[in-house]
CSV table of C-alpha atoms and ligand atoms in Angstrom, one decimal:
chain,number,residue,atom,x,y,z
W,30,UNK,CA,125.5,69.6,97.8
W,31,UNK,CA,123.2,69.1,94.8
W,32,UNK,CA,122.3,72.7,94.3
W,33,UNK,CA,120.0,72.1,91.3
W,34,UNK,CA,118.0,69.5,93.2
W,35,UNK,CA,117.4,72.0,96.0
W,36,UNK,CA,116.5,74.8,93.6
W,37,UNK,CA,114.0,72.4,91.8
W,38,UNK,CA,112.4,71.3,95.0
W,39,UNK,CA,112.0,74.9,96.3
W,40,UNK,CA,110.5,76.0,93.0
W,41,UNK,CA,108.1,73.1,92.9
W,42,UNK,CA,106.9,73.8,96.5
W,43,UNK,CA,105.9,77.4,95.5
W,44,UNK,CA,104.9,76.7,91.9
W,45,UNK,CA,101.7,77.7,90.2
W,46,UNK,CA,98.6,77.9,92.4
W,47,UNK,CA,99.5,75.5,95.2
W,48,UNK,CA,100.6,75.9,98.7
W,49,UNK,CA,101.6,73.9,101.8
W,50,UNK,CA,99.7,72.2,104.5
W,51,UNK,CA,101.3,72.3,108.0
W,52,UNK,CA,100.4,69.3,110.1
W,53,UNK,CA,103.5,69.4,112.2
W,54,UNK,CA,102.1,70.3,115.5
W,55,UNK,CA,104.1,68.5,118.2
W,56,UNK,CA,102.2,65.8,120.1
W,57,UNK,CA,101.6,68.1,123.2
W,58,UNK,CA,100.2,70.9,120.9
W,59,UNK,CA,98.1,68.4,119.0
W,60,UNK,CA,96.8,67.0,122.3
W,61,UNK,CA,95.9,70.5,123.5
W,62,UNK,CA,93.7,71.0,120.4
W,63,UNK,CA,92.2,67.5,120.8
W,64,UNK,CA,91.5,68.2,124.5
W,65,UNK,CA,89.4,71.3,123.6
W,66,UNK,CA,87.1,69.0,121.6
W,67,UNK,CA,87.3,66.1,124.0
W,68,UNK,CA,89.0,63.9,121.5
W,69,UNK,CA,91.2,61.2,123.3
W,70,UNK,CA,94.8,62.4,123.3
W,71,UNK,CA,96.4,59.2,122.1
W,72,UNK,CA,99.0,58.3,119.5
W,73,UNK,CA,96.3,56.4,117.6
W,74,UNK,CA,93.9,59.4,117.5
W,75,UNK,CA,96.8,61.6,116.3
W,76,UNK,CA,97.6,59.0,113.6
W,77,UNK,CA,93.9,58.7,112.5
W,78,UNK,CA,93.6,62.5,112.3
W,79,UNK,CA,96.7,62.9,110.1
W,80,UNK,CA,95.6,59.9,108.0
W,81,UNK,CA,92.3,61.5,107.2
W,82,UNK,CA,94.0,64.8,106.3
W,83,UNK,CA,96.6,63.3,103.9
W,84,UNK,CA,94.2,60.9,102.2
W,85,UNK,CA,91.8,63.7,101.3
W,86,UNK,CA,90.8,63.0,97.7
W,87,UNK,CA,92.1,65.7,95.3
W,88,UNK,CA,94.4,67.3,97.9
W,89,UNK,CA,97.3,67.3,95.4
W,90,UNK,CA,95.3,69.7,93.2
W,91,UNK,CA,95.9,72.5,95.7
W,92,UNK,CA,98.7,71.4,98.0
W,93,UNK,CA,102.4,71.1,96.9
W,94,UNK,CA,103.9,70.1,100.2
W,95,UNK,CA,102.9,68.7,103.7
W,96,UNK,CA,104.9,69.4,106.8
W,97,UNK,CA,105.0,66.4,109.2
W,98,UNK,CA,106.2,65.9,112.8
W,99,UNK,CA,108.7,63.3,113.9
W,100,UNK,CA,105.9,61.0,115.2
W,101,UNK,CA,103.9,61.5,112.0
W,102,UNK,CA,106.6,60.8,109.5
W,103,UNK,CA,107.1,57.4,111.1
W,104,UNK,CA,103.4,56.5,110.9
W,105,UNK,CA,101.4,54.5,108.4
W,106,UNK,CA,97.9,54.3,107.1
W,107,UNK,CA,95.7,51.7,108.8
W,108,UNK,CA,96.5,49.4,105.8
W,109,UNK,CA,100.2,49.7,106.5
W,110,UNK,CA,101.2,52.2,103.8
W,111,UNK,CA,103.8,54.7,105.1
W,112,UNK,CA,102.4,58.2,105.3
W,113,UNK,CA,105.4,59.5,103.3
W,114,UNK,CA,104.4,57.1,100.4
W,115,UNK,CA,100.7,58.2,100.6
W,116,UNK,CA,101.8,61.9,100.3
W,117,UNK,CA,104.3,61.3,97.5
W,118,UNK,CA,101.7,59.2,95.5
W,119,UNK,CA,99.3,62.2,95.8
W,120,UNK,CA,101.9,64.3,94.0
W,121,UNK,CA,102.8,66.2,97.2
W,122,UNK,CA,106.3,66.7,98.6
W,123,UNK,CA,106.8,65.5,102.2
W,124,UNK,CA,108.6,67.7,104.6
W,125,UNK,CA,109.4,67.6,108.3
W,126,UNK,CA,109.6,70.0,111.3
W,127,UNK,CA,113.1,69.6,112.8
W,128,UNK,CA,113.3,72.1,115.6
W,129,UNK,CA,112.8,71.0,119.2
W,130,UNK,CA,110.7,73.9,120.3
W,131,UNK,CA,111.2,77.4,121.7
W,132,UNK,CA,112.8,77.5,125.2
W,133,UNK,CA,113.4,80.4,127.6
W,134,UNK,CA,116.4,82.4,126.5
W,135,UNK,CA,118.8,82.9,129.4
W,136,UNK,CA,119.2,86.5,130.5
W,137,UNK,CA,116.2,87.6,128.4
W,138,UNK,CA,113.0,87.4,130.5
W,139,UNK,CA,109.9,86.8,128.3
W,140,UNK,CA,111.9,85.8,125.2
W,141,UNK,CA,112.8,82.4,123.7
W,142,UNK,CA,115.4,80.7,121.6
W,143,UNK,CA,114.5,77.7,119.5
W,144,UNK,CA,116.6,74.6,120.3
W,145,UNK,CA,117.5,71.5,118.2
W,146,UNK,CA,120.9,72.1,116.6
W,147,UNK,CA,122.6,69.4,118.6
W,148,UNK,CA,122.5,66.1,116.6
W,149,UNK,CA,120.6,67.9,113.8
W,150,UNK,CA,123.0,66.7,111.0
W,151,UNK,CA,122.2,63.1,111.8
W,152,UNK,CA,118.5,63.7,112.2
W,153,UNK,CA,118.4,65.5,108.8
W,154,UNK,CA,120.1,62.6,107.1
W,155,UNK,CA,117.7,60.1,108.7
W,156,UNK,CA,114.6,62.2,107.5
W,157,UNK,CA,116.1,62.5,104.0
W,158,UNK,CA,116.4,58.7,103.9
W,159,UNK,CA,112.8,58.4,105.0
W,160,UNK,CA,111.7,60.6,102.0
W,161,UNK,CA,111.5,64.1,103.4
W,162,UNK,CA,112.6,66.7,100.9
W,163,UNK,CA,112.3,69.9,102.9
W,164,UNK,CA,112.6,70.8,106.6
W,165,UNK,CA,111.1,73.5,108.8
W,166,UNK,CA,112.4,75.4,111.8
W,167,UNK,CA,110.3,77.9,113.7
W,168,UNK,CA,111.8,80.8,115.8
W,169,UNK,CA,109.4,82.7,118.0
W,170,UNK,CA,109.7,86.5,118.6
W,171,UNK,CA,107.4,88.3,121.0
W,172,UNK,CA,106.7,92.0,120.8
W,173,UNK,CA,106.5,93.9,124.2
W,174,UNK,CA,108.2,96.6,126.2
W,175,UNK,CA,111.8,96.6,125.0
W,176,UNK,CA,111.4,93.3,123.3
W,177,UNK,CA,112.3,91.6,121.1
W,178,UNK,CA,115.8,92.4,122.2
W,179,UNK,CA,118.8,92.5,119.9
W,180,UNK,CA,120.2,89.4,121.8
W,181,UNK,CA,117.0,87.4,121.0
W,182,UNK,CA,116.7,88.5,117.4
W,183,UNK,CA,120.4,87.7,116.7
W,184,UNK,CA,120.5,84.4,118.5
W,185,UNK,CA,117.4,83.1,116.7
W,186,UNK,CA,118.6,84.5,113.3
W,187,UNK,CA,122.0,82.7,113.7
W,188,UNK,CA,120.3,79.5,114.8
W,189,UNK,CA,117.9,79.6,111.8
W,190,UNK,CA,120.9,80.2,109.5
W,191,UNK,CA,122.9,77.3,111.0
W,192,UNK,CA,119.9,74.9,110.7
W,193,UNK,CA,119.3,76.1,107.1
W,194,UNK,CA,123.0,75.4,106.1
W,195,UNK,CA,122.8,71.9,107.6
W,196,UNK,CA,119.5,71.2,105.7
W,197,UNK,CA,121.1,72.2,102.4
W,198,UNK,CA,124.1,70.0,103.1
W,199,UNK,CA,121.7,67.0,103.7
W,200,UNK,CA,119.8,67.8,100.4
W,201,UNK,CA,116.7,69.2,102.2
W,202,UNK,CA,115.2,72.6,101.3
W,203,UNK,CA,115.1,74.7,104.5
W,204,UNK,CA,111.8,76.4,105.3
W,205,UNK,CA,113.0,79.2,107.5
W,206,UNK,CA,110.2,80.4,109.9
W,207,UNK,CA,110.9,83.5,112.0
W,208,UNK,CA,107.4,84.0,113.6
W,209,UNK,CA,106.8,87.4,115.1
W,210,UNK,CA,103.7,86.7,117.3
W,211,UNK,CA,100.7,89.0,116.8
W,212,UNK,CA,99.1,88.4,120.1
W,213,UNK,CA,99.5,91.7,122.0
W,214,UNK,CA,98.1,95.2,121.7
W,215,UNK,CA,100.8,96.5,119.3
W,216,UNK,CA,100.0,98.7,116.3
W,217,UNK,CA,100.4,97.7,112.7
W,218,UNK,CA,103.4,100.1,112.5
W,219,UNK,CA,105.2,98.4,115.4
W,220,UNK,CA,104.5,94.9,114.0
W,221,UNK,CA,105.9,96.1,110.7
W,222,UNK,CA,109.0,97.6,112.3
W,223,UNK,CA,109.8,94.5,114.3
W,224,UNK,CA,109.1,92.1,111.4
W,225,UNK,CA,111.3,94.1,109.1
W,226,UNK,CA,114.2,94.1,111.7
W,227,UNK,CA,113.8,90.4,112.3
W,228,UNK,CA,113.8,89.5,108.6
W,229,UNK,CA,116.7,91.7,107.8
W,230,UNK,CA,118.7,90.1,110.6
W,231,UNK,CA,117.7,86.6,109.4
W,232,UNK,CA,118.9,87.3,105.9
W,233,UNK,CA,122.2,88.8,107.1
W,234,UNK,CA,122.8,85.5,109.0
W,235,UNK,CA,121.7,83.3,106.1
W,236,UNK,CA,124.2,85.1,104.0
W,237,UNK,CA,127.0,84.8,106.6
W,238,UNK,CA,126.3,81.0,107.0
W,239,UNK,CA,126.5,80.6,103.2
W,240,UNK,CA,122.9,79.4,102.7
W,241,UNK,CA,122.0,79.3,99.0
W,242,UNK,CA,119.0,81.6,98.8
W,243,UNK,CA,117.7,80.0,95.6
W,244,UNK,CA,117.2,76.7,97.5
W,245,UNK,CA,115.2,77.9,100.5
W,246,UNK,CA,111.7,79.0,101.3
W,247,UNK,CA,110.8,81.8,103.8
W,248,UNK,CA,107.9,81.2,106.1
W,249,UNK,CA,107.1,84.5,107.8
W,250,UNK,CA,104.1,86.0,109.6
W,251,UNK,CA,101.8,88.4,107.8
W,252,UNK,CA,102.2,91.9,109.3
W,253,UNK,CA,99.1,92.4,111.5
W,254,UNK,CA,98.2,94.7,114.4
W,255,UNK,CA,98.3,92.7,117.7
W,256,UNK,CA,95.0,90.8,118.3
W,257,UNK,CA,94.1,93.1,121.2
W,258,UNK,CA,95.1,96.3,119.5
W,259,UNK,CA,92.1,98.7,119.6
W,260,UNK,CA,93.0,99.9,116.1
W,261,UNK,CA,92.6,96.9,113.7
W,262,UNK,CA,93.7,97.2,110.1
W,263,UNK,CA,91.8,96.7,106.8
W,264,UNK,CA,92.6,93.8,104.6
W,265,UNK,CA,94.3,96.2,102.1
W,266,UNK,CA,96.4,97.8,104.9
W,267,UNK,CA,97.6,94.4,106.0
W,268,UNK,CA,98.4,93.4,102.5
W,269,UNK,CA,100.3,96.6,101.6
W,270,UNK,CA,102.2,96.7,104.9
W,271,UNK,CA,103.2,93.0,104.6
W,272,UNK,CA,104.4,93.4,101.0
W,273,UNK,CA,106.3,96.6,101.8
W,274,UNK,CA,108.0,94.8,104.8
W,275,UNK,CA,109.0,91.9,102.6
W,276,UNK,CA,110.3,94.1,99.7
W,277,UNK,CA,112.6,95.8,102.2
W,278,UNK,CA,113.9,92.6,103.7
W,279,UNK,CA,113.8,89.5,101.4
W,280,UNK,CA,116.3,89.2,98.6
W,281,UNK,CA,114.9,88.5,95.1
W,282,UNK,CA,116.9,85.3,94.9
W,283,UNK,CA,114.5,83.6,97.3
W,284,UNK,CA,111.9,81.7,95.1
W,285,UNK,CA,109.0,81.9,97.4
W,286,UNK,CA,107.4,83.1,100.6
W,287,UNK,CA,104.9,80.8,102.3
W,288,UNK,CA,103.0,82.5,105.1
W,289,UNK,CA,102.0,80.9,108.4
W,290,UNK,CA,98.5,81.8,109.5
W,291,UNK,CA,99.3,82.6,113.1
W,292,UNK,CA,95.8,82.2,114.6
W,293,UNK,CA,93.9,84.1,111.9
W,294,UNK,CA,90.6,82.6,110.9
W,295,UNK,CA,90.7,80.6,107.7
W,296,UNK,CA,88.7,83.3,105.8
W,297,UNK,CA,90.8,86.2,107.0
W,298,UNK,CA,94.0,84.4,106.1
W,299,UNK,CA,92.6,83.8,102.6
W,300,UNK,CA,91.5,87.4,102.3
W,301,UNK,CA,95.0,88.7,103.2
W,302,UNK,CA,96.8,86.4,100.9
W,303,UNK,CA,94.4,87.2,98.1
W,304,UNK,CA,94.9,91.0,98.6
W,305,UNK,CA,98.6,90.6,98.4
W,306,UNK,CA,98.5,88.6,95.2
W,307,UNK,CA,95.9,90.9,93.7
W,308,UNK,CA,98.6,93.6,93.9
W,309,UNK,CA,100.6,91.6,91.3
W,310,UNK,CA,97.9,92.1,88.8
W,311,UNK,CA,96.8,95.6,89.5
W,312,UNK,CA,98.1,99.1,90.0
W,313,UNK,CA,100.0,99.5,93.3
W,314,UNK,CA,99.8,103.3,93.1
W,315,UNK,CA,99.0,105.6,90.2
W,316,UNK,CA,101.2,104.8,87.2
W,317,UNK,CA,103.2,102.1,88.9
W,318,UNK,CA,102.8,98.4,88.5
W,319,UNK,CA,104.1,96.4,91.4
W,320,UNK,CA,106.0,93.2,90.4
W,321,UNK,CA,107.0,91.0,93.2
W,322,UNK,CA,110.2,89.0,92.8
W,323,UNK,CA,109.0,85.9,94.7
W,324,UNK,CA,105.9,83.7,94.8
W,325,UNK,CA,103.5,84.6,97.7
W,326,UNK,CA,101.9,81.4,98.9
W,327,UNK,CA,100.5,79.7,102.0
W,328,UNK,CA,101.9,77.2,104.5
W,329,UNK,CA,99.0,77.3,106.9
W,330,UNK,CA,98.3,75.1,109.8
W,331,UNK,CA,95.2,76.1,111.7
W,332,UNK,CA,93.8,78.3,108.8
W,333,UNK,CA,93.7,75.1,106.7
W,334,UNK,CA,92.8,72.2,108.9
W,335,UNK,CA,91.1,73.6,112.1
W,336,UNK,CA,87.7,73.4,110.4
W,337,UNK,CA,88.4,69.8,109.5
W,338,UNK,CA,89.4,69.0,113.1
W,339,UNK,CA,86.2,70.7,114.5
W,340,UNK,CA,84.0,68.6,112.1
W,341,UNK,CA,85.9,65.3,112.7
W,342,UNK,CA,85.6,65.5,116.4
W,343,UNK,CA,87.2,62.1,116.7
W,344,UNK,CA,84.4,60.2,115.0
W,345,UNK,CA,84.8,58.0,111.9
W,346,UNK,CA,81.3,59.0,110.6
W,347,UNK,CA,82.6,62.6,110.2
W,348,UNK,CA,85.7,61.8,108.2
W,349,UNK,CA,84.2,62.7,104.8
W,350,UNK,CA,82.9,66.0,106.0
W,351,UNK,CA,86.3,66.8,107.6
W,352,UNK,CA,88.0,66.0,104.3
W,353,UNK,CA,85.6,68.2,102.4
W,354,UNK,CA,86.3,71.1,104.8
W,355,UNK,CA,90.1,70.7,104.3
W,356,UNK,CA,89.7,70.6,100.5
W,357,UNK,CA,87.5,73.6,100.6
W,358,UNK,CA,90.1,75.7,102.5
W,359,UNK,CA,92.9,74.4,100.3
W,360,UNK,CA,90.8,75.5,97.2
W,361,UNK,CA,90.1,78.9,98.7
W,362,UNK,CA,93.8,79.5,99.4
W,363,UNK,CA,94.8,78.3,95.9
W,364,UNK,CA,92.4,80.9,94.6
W,365,UNK,CA,93.9,83.5,96.9
W,366,UNK,CA,97.3,82.8,95.4
W,367,UNK,CA,95.9,83.9,92.1
W,368,UNK,CA,94.0,86.9,93.5
W,369,UNK,CA,90.8,85.1,92.7
W,370,UNK,CA,89.4,84.4,96.2
W,371,UNK,CA,86.1,86.0,97.1
W,372,UNK,CA,84.2,85.8,100.4
W,373,UNK,CA,81.4,84.3,98.4
W,374,UNK,CA,83.5,81.1,98.1
W,375,UNK,CA,83.0,80.9,101.9
W,376,UNK,CA,79.4,81.9,101.7
W,377,UNK,CA,80.1,85.0,103.7
W,378,UNK,CA,80.1,87.6,100.9
W,379,UNK,CA,78.4,90.9,101.5
M,15,LIG,P1,99.6,78.2,111.7
M,15,LIG,O1,99.3,78.5,110.3
M,15,LIG,O2,98.5,77.5,112.5
M,15,LIG,O3,100.2,79.4,112.4
M,15,LIG,O4,100.8,77.1,111.8
M,15,LIG,C1,101.8,77.2,110.8
M,15,LIG,C2,103.0,76.6,111.4
M,15,LIG,O5,103.6,75.8,110.8
M,15,LIG,C3,103.5,77.1,112.7
M,15,LIG,O6,104.8,76.7,112.9
């Protein structure tokens, strides 16, 4: 294992004021989003959409890495240039989603285990040959009555750790994504308690499986009340609760934390990221300056490119507008990394 190469890649992914663009939706998920907009659900449409995103002029100014899907990493621009080459030439690091999706966990109704370890070593070597330099795996945890169970948390944590160790062996930086869904009516406190438990278990397993923490990225959820919880939280409450949860769970050796957006609107995700980073430059509580050991950045899917998809609508004449929408969200989130995002940037300021 080339440790220094892994460390350098991980640091570059979370460096300065850039973040990551996740366009790794599986074909069925991408098709579902196309169907809502009546865009044909074909391989060519998925290719065209991803081409418009990665060829956005200036994208490399705000984006350090792009996460691709198996279909996408094998695709080319209309002129035949491989997507991986397009991304690298924009100064962006190509990455790949390598899990095979969340499946029902036996004996645990309502819970899932992410599959994809079988044959993973060979797939990782193939992706590395194709030019990928990091790889993502998503575990999904649901909050409900008596769940997530210990069995579900531990099975997913161990699976994440085994995938991460295999990535590092293949020279790929693992982007470890344990997503606690924020879709129910649970309180901010319950979301925080579950996210803390999940992250602590994940790091115990990463340590047990000998994953080099300096050569990985964590991709967690922000800590939010469930979307149907009657008591929603302020931006500051979400920021403080999320940072507290991370400080209690994530070792300082990890270079960066790149949040998923998890269905938040683009603006809200930017506001939350901004508030967290603002804490770096301001007083956390009277007389105490909070200094975070890791970079706090973004690895958003929907919160970065849903506006572009809505505008594109499958029409060539809308490509420019769609690219501008993507660049705008990338710019907003880059500002949020520095604590300099304002809602005026989105034209929604008070
Ligand atoms: P969202 O930001 O849309 O949640 O997607 C990020 C991601 O990569 C989910 O696995």
